[in-house]
CSV table of C-alpha atoms and ligand atoms in Angstrom, one decimal:
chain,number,residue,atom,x,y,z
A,484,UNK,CA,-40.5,-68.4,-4.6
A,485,UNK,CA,-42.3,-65.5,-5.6
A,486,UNK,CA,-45.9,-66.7,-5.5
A,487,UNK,CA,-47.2,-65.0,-1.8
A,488,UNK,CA,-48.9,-62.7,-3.2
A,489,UNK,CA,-52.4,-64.7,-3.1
A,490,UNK,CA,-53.6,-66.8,-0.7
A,491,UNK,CA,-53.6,-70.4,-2.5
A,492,UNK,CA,-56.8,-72.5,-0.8
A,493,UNK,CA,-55.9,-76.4,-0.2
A,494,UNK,CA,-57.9,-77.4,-3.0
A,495,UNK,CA,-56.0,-75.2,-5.6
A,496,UNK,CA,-52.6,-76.7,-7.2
A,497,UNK,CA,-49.7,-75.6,-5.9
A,498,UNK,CA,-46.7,-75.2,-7.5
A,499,UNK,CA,-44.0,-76.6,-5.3
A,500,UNK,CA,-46.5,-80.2,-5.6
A,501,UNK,CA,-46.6,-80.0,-9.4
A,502,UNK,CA,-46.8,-83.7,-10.9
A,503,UNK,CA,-43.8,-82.5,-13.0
A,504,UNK,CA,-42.4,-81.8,-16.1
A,505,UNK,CA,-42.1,-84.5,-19.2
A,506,UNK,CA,-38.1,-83.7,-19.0
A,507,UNK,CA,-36.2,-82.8,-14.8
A,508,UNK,CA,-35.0,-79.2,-14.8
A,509,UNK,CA,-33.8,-77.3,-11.8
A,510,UNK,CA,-36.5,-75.3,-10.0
A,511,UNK,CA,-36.9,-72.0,-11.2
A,512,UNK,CA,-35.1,-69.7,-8.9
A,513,UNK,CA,-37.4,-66.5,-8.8
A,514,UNK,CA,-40.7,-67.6,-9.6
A,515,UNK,CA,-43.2,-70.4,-9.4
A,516,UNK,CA,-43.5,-73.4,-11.5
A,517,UNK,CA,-46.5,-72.1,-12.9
A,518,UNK,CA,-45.2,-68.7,-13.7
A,519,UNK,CA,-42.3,-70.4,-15.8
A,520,UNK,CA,-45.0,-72.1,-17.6
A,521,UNK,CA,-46.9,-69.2,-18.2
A,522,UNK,CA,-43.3,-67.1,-19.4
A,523,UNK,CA,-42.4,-69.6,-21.4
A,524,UNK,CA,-46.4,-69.8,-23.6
A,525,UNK,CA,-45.7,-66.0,-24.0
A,526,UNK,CA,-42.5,-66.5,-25.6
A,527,UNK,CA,-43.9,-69.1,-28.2
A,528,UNK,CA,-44.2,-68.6,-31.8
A,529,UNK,CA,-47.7,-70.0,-31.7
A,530,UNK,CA,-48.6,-67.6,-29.0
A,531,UNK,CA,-47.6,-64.9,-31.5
A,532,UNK,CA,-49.4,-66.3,-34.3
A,533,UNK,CA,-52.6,-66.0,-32.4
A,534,UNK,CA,-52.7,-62.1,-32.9
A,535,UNK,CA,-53.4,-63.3,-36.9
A,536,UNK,CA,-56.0,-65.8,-36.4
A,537,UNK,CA,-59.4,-65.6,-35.4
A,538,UNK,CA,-62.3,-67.1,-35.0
A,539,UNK,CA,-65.4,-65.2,-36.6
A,540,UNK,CA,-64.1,-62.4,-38.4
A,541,UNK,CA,-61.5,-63.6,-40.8
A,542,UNK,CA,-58.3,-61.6,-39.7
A,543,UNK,CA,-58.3,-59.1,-43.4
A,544,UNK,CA,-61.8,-58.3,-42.2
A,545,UNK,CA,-60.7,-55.1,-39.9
A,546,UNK,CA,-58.7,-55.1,-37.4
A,547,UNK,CA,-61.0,-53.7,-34.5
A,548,UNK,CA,-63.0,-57.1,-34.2
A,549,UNK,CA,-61.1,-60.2,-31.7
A,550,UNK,CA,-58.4,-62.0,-32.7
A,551,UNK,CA,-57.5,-65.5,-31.1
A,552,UNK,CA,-54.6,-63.3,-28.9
A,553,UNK,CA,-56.9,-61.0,-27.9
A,554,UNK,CA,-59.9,-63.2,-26.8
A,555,UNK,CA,-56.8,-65.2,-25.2
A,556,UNK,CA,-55.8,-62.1,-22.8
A,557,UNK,CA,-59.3,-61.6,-22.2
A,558,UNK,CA,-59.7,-65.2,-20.9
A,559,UNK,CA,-56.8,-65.0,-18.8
A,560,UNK,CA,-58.6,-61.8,-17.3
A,561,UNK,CA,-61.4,-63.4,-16.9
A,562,UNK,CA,-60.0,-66.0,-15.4
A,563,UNK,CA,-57.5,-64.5,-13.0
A,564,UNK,CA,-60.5,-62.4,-11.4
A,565,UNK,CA,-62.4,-65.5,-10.6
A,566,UNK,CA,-59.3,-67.4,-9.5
A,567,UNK,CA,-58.4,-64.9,-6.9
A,568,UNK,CA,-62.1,-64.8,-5.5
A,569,UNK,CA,-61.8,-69.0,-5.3
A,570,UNK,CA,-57.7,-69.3,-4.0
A,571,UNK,CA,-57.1,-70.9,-6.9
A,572,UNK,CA,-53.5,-70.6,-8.0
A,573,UNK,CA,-53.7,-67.5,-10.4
A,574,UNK,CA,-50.7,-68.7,-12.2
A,575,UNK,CA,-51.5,-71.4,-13.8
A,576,UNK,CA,-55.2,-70.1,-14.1
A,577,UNK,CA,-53.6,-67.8,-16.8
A,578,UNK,CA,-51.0,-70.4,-18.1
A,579,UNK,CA,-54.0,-72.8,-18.9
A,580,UNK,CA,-55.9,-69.7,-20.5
A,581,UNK,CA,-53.6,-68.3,-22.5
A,582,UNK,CA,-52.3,-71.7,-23.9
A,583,UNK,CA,-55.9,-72.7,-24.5
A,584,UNK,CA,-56.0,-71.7,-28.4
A,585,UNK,CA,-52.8,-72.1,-29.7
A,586,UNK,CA,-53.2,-75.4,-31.3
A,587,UNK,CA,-55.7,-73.4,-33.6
A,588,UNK,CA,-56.2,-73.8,-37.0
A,589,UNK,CA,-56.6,-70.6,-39.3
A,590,UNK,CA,-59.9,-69.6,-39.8
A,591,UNK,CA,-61.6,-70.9,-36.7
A,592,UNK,CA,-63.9,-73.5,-36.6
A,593,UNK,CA,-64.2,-74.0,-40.1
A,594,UNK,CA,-60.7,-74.6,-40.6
A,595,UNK,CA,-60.5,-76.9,-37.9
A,596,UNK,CA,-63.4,-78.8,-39.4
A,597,UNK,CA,-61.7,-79.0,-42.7
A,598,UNK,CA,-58.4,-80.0,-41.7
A,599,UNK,CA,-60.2,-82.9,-39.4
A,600,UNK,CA,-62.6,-83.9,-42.3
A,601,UNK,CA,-59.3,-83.9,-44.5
A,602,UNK,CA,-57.3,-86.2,-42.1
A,603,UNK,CA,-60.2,-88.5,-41.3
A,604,UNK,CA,-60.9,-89.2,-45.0
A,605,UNK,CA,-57.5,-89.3,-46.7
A,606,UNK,CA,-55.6,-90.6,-43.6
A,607,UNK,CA,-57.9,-92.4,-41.1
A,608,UNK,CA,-55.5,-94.5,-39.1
A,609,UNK,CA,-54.0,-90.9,-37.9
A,610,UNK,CA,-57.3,-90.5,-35.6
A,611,UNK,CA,-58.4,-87.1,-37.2
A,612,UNK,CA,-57.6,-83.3,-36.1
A,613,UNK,CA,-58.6,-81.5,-32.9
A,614,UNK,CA,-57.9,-78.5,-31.6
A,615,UNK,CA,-57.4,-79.2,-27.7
A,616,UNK,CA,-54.7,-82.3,-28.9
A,617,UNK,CA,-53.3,-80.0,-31.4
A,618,UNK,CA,-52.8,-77.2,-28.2
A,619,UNK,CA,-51.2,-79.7,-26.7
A,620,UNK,CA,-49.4,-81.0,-29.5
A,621,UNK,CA,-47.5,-77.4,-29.8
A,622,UNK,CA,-46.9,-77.4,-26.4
A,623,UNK,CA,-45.4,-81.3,-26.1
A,624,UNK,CA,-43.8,-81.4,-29.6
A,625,UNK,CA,-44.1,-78.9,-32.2
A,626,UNK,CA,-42.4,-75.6,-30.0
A,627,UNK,CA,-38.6,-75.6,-31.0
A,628,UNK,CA,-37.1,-73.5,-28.2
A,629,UNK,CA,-35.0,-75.2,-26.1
A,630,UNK,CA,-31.9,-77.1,-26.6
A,631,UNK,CA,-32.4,-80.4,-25.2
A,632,UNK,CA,-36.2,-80.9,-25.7
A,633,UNK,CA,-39.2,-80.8,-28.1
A,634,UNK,CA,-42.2,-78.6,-27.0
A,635,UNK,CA,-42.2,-76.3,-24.1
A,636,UNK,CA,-41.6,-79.3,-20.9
A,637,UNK,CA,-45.0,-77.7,-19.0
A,638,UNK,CA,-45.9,-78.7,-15.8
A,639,UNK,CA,-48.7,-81.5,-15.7
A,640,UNK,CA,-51.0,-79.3,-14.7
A,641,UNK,CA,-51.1,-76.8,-17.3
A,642,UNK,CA,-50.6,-79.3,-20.0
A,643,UNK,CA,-53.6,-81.3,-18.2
A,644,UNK,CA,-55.7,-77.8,-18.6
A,645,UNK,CA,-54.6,-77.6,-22.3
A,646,UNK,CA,-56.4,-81.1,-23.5
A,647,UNK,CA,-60.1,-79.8,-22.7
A,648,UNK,CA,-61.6,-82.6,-24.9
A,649,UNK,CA,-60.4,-85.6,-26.3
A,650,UNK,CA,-61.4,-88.5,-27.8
A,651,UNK,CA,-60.7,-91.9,-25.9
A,652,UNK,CA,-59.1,-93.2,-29.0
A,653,UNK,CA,-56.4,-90.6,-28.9
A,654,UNK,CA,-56.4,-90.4,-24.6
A,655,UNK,CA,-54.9,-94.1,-24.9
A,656,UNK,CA,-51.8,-93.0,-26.5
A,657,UNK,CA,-51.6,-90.0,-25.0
A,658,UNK,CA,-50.5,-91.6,-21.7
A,659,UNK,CA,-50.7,-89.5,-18.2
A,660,UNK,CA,-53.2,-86.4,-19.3
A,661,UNK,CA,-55.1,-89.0,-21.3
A,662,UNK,CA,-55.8,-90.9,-18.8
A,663,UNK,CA,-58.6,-88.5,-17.2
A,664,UNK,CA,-60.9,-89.2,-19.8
A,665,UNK,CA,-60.9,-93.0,-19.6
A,666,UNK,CA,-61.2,-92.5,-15.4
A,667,UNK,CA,-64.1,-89.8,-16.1
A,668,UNK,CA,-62.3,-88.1,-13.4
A,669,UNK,CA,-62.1,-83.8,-13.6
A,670,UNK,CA,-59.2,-81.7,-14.0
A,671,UNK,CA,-58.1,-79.2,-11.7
A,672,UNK,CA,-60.5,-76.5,-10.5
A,673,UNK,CA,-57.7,-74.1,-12.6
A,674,UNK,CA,-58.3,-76.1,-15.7
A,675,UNK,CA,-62.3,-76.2,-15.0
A,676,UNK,CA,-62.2,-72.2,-14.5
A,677,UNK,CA,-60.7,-71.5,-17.2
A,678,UNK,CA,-62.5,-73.4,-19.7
A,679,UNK,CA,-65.8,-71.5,-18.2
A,680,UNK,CA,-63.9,-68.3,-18.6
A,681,UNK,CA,-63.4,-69.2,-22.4
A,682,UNK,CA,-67.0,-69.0,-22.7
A,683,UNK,CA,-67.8,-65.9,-20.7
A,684,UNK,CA,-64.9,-64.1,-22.9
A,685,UNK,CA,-66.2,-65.3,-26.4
A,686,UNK,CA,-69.9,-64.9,-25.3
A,687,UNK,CA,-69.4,-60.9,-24.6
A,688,UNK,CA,-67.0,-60.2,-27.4
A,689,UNK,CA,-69.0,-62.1,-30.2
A,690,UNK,CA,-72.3,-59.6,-29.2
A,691,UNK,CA,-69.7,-56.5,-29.0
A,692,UNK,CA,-67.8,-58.0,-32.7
A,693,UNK,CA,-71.1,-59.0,-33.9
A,694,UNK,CA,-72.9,-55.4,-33.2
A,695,UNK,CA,-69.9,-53.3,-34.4
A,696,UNK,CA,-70.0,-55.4,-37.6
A,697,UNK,CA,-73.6,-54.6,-38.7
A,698,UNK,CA,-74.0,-58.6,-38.8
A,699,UNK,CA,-76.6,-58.6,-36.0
A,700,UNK,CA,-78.2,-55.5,-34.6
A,701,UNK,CA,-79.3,-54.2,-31.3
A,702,UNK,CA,-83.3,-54.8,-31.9
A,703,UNK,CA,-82.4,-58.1,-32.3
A,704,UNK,CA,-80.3,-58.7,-29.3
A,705,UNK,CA,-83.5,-57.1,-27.5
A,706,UNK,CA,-85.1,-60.4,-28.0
A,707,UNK,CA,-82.2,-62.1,-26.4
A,708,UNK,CA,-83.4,-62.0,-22.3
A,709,UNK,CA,-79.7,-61.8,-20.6
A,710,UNK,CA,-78.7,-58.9,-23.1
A,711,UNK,CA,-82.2,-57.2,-22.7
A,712,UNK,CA,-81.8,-57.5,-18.8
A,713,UNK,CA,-78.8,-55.4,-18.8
A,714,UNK,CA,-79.3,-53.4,-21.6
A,715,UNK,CA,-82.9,-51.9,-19.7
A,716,UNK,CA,-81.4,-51.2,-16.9
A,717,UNK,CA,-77.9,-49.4,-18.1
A,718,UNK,CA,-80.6,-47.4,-20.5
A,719,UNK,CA,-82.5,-46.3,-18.0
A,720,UNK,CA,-80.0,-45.5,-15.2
A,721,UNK,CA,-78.2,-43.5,-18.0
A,722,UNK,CA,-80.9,-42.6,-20.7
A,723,UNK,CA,-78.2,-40.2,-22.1
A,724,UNK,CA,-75.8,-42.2,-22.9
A,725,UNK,CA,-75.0,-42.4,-26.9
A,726,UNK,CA,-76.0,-46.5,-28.4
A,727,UNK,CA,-72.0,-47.6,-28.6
A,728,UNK,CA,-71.3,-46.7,-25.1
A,729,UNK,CA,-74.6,-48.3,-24.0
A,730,UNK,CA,-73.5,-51.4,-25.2
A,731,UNK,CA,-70.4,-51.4,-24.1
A,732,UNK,CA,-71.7,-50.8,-20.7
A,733,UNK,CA,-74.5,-53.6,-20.8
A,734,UNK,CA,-71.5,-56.0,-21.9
A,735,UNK,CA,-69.4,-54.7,-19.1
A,736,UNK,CA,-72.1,-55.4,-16.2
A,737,UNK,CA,-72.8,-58.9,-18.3
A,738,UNK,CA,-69.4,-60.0,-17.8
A,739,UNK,CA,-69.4,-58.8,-14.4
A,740,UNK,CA,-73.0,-60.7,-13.5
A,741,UNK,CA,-71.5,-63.9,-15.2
A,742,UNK,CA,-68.0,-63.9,-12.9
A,743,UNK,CA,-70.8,-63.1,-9.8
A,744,UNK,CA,-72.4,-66.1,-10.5
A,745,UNK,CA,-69.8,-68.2,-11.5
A,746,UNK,CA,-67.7,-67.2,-7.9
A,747,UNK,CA,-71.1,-67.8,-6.0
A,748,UNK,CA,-72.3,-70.8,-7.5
A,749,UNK,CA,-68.6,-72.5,-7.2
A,750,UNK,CA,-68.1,-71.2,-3.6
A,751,UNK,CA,-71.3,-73.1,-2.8
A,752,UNK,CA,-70.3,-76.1,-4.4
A,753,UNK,CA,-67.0,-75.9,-3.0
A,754,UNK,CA,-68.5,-75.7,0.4
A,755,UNK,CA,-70.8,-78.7,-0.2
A,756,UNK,CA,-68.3,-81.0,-1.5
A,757,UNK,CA,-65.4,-79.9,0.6
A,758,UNK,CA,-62.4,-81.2,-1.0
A,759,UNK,CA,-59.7,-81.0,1.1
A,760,UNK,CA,-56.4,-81.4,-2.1
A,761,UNK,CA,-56.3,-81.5,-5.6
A,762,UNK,CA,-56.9,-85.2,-5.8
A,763,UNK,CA,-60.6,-84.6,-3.7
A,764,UNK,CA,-61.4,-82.0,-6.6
A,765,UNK,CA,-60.3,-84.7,-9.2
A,766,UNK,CA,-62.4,-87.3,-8.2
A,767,UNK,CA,-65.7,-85.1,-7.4
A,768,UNK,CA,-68.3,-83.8,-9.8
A,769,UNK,CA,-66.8,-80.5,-12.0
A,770,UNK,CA,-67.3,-77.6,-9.0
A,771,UNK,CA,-66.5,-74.3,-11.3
A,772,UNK,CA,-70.0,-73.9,-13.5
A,773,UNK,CA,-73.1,-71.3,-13.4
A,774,UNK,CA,-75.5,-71.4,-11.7
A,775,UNK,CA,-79.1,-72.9,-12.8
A,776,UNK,CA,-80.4,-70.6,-14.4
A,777,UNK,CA,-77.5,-68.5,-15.9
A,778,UNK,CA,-76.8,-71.6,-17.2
A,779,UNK,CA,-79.9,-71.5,-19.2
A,780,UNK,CA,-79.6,-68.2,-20.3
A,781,UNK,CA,-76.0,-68.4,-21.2
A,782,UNK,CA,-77.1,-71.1,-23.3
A,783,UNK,CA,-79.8,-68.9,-24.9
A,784,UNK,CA,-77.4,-66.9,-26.0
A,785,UNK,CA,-75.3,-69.2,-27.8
A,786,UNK,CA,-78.0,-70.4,-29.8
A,787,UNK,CA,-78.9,-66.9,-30.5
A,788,UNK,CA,-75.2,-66.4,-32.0
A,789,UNK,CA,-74.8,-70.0,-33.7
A,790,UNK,CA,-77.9,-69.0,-35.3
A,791,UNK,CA,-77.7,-65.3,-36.3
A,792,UNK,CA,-73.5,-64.6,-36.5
A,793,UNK,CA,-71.6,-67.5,-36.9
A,794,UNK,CA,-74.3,-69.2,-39.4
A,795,UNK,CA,-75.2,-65.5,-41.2
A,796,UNK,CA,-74.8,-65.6,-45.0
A,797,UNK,CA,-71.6,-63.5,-45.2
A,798,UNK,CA,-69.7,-65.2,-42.5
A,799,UNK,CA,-70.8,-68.3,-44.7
A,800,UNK,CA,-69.7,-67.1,-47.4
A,801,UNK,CA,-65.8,-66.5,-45.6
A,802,UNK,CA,-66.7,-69.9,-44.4
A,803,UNK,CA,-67.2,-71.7,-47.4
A,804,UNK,CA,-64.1,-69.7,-49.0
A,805,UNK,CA,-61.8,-70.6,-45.9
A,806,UNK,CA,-62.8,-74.3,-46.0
A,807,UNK,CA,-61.8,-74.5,-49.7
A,808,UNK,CA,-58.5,-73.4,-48.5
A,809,UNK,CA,-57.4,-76.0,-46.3
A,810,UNK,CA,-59.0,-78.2,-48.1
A,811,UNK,CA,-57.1,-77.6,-51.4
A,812,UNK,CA,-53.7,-77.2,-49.9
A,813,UNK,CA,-54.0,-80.2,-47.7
A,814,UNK,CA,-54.9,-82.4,-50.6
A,815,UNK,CA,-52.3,-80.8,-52.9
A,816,UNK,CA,-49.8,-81.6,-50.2
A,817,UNK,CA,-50.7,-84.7,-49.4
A,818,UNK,CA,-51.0,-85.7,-53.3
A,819,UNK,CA,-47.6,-84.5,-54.3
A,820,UNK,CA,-45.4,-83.8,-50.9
A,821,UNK,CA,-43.2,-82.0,-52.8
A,822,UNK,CA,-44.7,-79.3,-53.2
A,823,UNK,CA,-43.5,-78.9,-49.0
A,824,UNK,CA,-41.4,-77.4,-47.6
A,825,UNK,CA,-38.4,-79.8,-47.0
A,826,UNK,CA,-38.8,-80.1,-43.1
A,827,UNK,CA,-42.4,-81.0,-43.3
A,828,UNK,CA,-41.9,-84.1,-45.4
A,829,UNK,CA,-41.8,-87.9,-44.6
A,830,UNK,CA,-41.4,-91.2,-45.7
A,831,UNK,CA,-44.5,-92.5,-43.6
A,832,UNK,CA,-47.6,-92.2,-45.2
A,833,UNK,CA,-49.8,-91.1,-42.0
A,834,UNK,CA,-46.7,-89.3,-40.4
A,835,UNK,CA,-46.6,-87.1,-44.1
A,836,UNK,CA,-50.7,-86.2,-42.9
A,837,UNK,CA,-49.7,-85.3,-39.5
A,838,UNK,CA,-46.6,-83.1,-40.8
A,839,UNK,CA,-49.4,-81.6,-43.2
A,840,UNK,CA,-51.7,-80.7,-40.6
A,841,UNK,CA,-49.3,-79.3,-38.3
A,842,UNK,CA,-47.9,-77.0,-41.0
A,843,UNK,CA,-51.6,-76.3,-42.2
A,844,UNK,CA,-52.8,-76.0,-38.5
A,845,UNK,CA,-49.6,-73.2,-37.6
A,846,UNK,CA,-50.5,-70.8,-40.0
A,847,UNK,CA,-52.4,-67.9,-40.0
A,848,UNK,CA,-55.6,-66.5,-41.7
A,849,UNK,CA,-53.2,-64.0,-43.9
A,850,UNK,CA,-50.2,-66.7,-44.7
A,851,UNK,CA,-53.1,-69.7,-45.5
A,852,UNK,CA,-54.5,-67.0,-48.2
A,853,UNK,CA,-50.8,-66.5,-49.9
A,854,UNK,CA,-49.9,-70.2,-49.6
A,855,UNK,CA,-53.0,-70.9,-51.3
A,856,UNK,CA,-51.6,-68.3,-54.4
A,857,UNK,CA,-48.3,-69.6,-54.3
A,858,UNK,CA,-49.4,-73.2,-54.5
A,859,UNK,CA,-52.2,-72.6,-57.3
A,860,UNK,CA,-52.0,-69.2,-59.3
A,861,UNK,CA,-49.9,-69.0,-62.0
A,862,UNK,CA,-49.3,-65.1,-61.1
A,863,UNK,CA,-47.7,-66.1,-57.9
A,864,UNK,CA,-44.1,-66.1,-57.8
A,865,UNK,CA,-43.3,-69.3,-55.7
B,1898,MG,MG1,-61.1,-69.9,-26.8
């Protein structure tokens, strides 16, 4: 096993103790449990599709802002760095992280919304869409890769990470990795880490997108006191630096203070709470978090972006036009499921939703906007 290359603390998961896979297969010769996870996420079509989805910028936009791959390696980075600093198992630290996304809808946010406000109105008993069940979801089910399985066959673990949030409705029927959040018991420290490194990834590149798209400027990210912190003082150690490489520089030491703080505060809570396994870490209060006050400020920030990019008129507007999308094939589909693709129809009313979401929910920004032709202009061919 190929996995000495860190120094795993007791409290991480290890891969020789994983809780298992859904279906037995042989231990993987040359590398860990979790590294077969992570391999195998690479190699899925959803992973691929992440490159054409995002989740501010709609992907036709430009091509230098984020896209959902992008933001995804970043989180692993993010994530890795801290992981090592903890002796957390860095493999499925990354398997968790780059998996986090891919039950994503197009369009980000609003498309999820859509596509959950569609399923909760014209097919209630099917509990809605979410995003973390629908991760899982392509990872348990909708992956057709191997030949004697649906889904992928991840280790608990990573598949544990996946499911962030869910509803208790849907943790009932979801069976073990439900079962968490009817115990109000925690994840792993892996799974905790690398939903915090989620945040510190989209934090940074939503100022760095949001600047280089004109949306919000830098006199107004003055006002905002974590960016202003490290802005003054990369400006006034290097006065001659040019306003793009400033920025990039204040973002830089940002992420840096954030994965500082996050080590630190963790370590100390680690060292308060001394869990000796896994199951100690399950059963404690969440360990991997900010500390106090970079709590508060990272939560500053966040309202500063909900309130001046991701609610600014023209992202609206791409909003607005995005929602209409899903909307209108999802009700087209589910009016007359013929107009499907033969695979993603069913005789079951609710299962006919869910096949509808799923096929809605796979594609990206660019194939929703030419579905949406295809299925309503006349000057479409098909
Ligand atoms: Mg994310």
């Amino acid at each position: 096993m190929s996995d000495s290359h860190f120094t795993r603390a007791p409290y991480a998961c290890a891969p020789h103790a994983t809780k298992g896979r859904r279906y037995t297969e042989p231990a993987p010769g040359n590398r860990s449990e979790f590294q077969r996870d992570r391999d195998r996420i690479i190699h899925a079509n959803a992973f691929r599709r992440l490159a054409y989805k995002t989740q501010v910028f709609v992907n036709h936009e430009g091509d230098w802002f984020r896209t959902r791959l992008t933001h995804s390696l970043e989180v692993a980075q993010i994530a890795r760095v801290i992981a090592r600093s903890l002796g957390l198992d860095e493999d499925l630290t990354e398997a968790i992280a780059l998996a986090h996304d891919l039950g994503h809808t197009p369009f980000g946010h609003a498309g999820q919304d859509e596509l959950n406000r569609c399923m909760k109105t014209l097919a209630p008993e099917t509990g809605g869409f979410e995003h973390n069940l629908q991760s899982l979801r392509v990872v348990d089910e909708l992956e057709e890769r191997y030949p004697d399985f649906n889904g992928l066959n991840l280790c608990f673990e990573t598949r544990e990470g996946i499911l962030k949030h869910c509803s208790l409705a849907n943790a009932r029927e979801l069976g073990d990795v439900g079962q968490r959040f009817l115990d109000r018991t925690e994840p792993s420290l892996e799974a905790q880490l690398a939903n915090l490194a989620d945040e510190i990834a989209y934090n940074n590149h939503d100022i760095d997108d949001g600047l280089r798209s004109g949306l919000i400027t830098l006199p107004q990210m003055r006002e905002v006191p974590i960016f202003a912190e490290h802005f003054d003082r990369v400006t006034k150690t290097r006065p001659d630096l040019p306003e793009r490489r400033a920025v990039a520089e204040t973002i830089r030491q940002m992420i840096n203070t954030l994965i500082m703080d996050v080590t630190q505060t963790t370590l100390k809570r680690l060292e308060q709470s001394q869990p000796k396994n896994v199951e100690d870490v399950r059963i404690s209060p969440s360990m991997v978090a900010f500390s106090d006050d970079m709590r508060q400020q990272a939560n500053d920030l966040k309202a500063f972006l909900l309130k001046e990019l991701y609610r600014h008129y023209q992202v609206t507007r791409m909003t607005n036009k995005a929602r209409r999308i899903v909307r209108c094939l999802f009700e087209a589909f589910l009016d007359d499921p013929a107009l499907l693709p033969p695979a993603y129809r069913r005789a079951d009313q609710n299962a006919q939703a869910r096949a509808i979401s799923d096929y809605i929910a796979a594609m990206t920004d660019r194939f929703a906007i030419v579905e949406y032709g295809r299925v309503f202009k006349m000057d479409e061919t098909f």
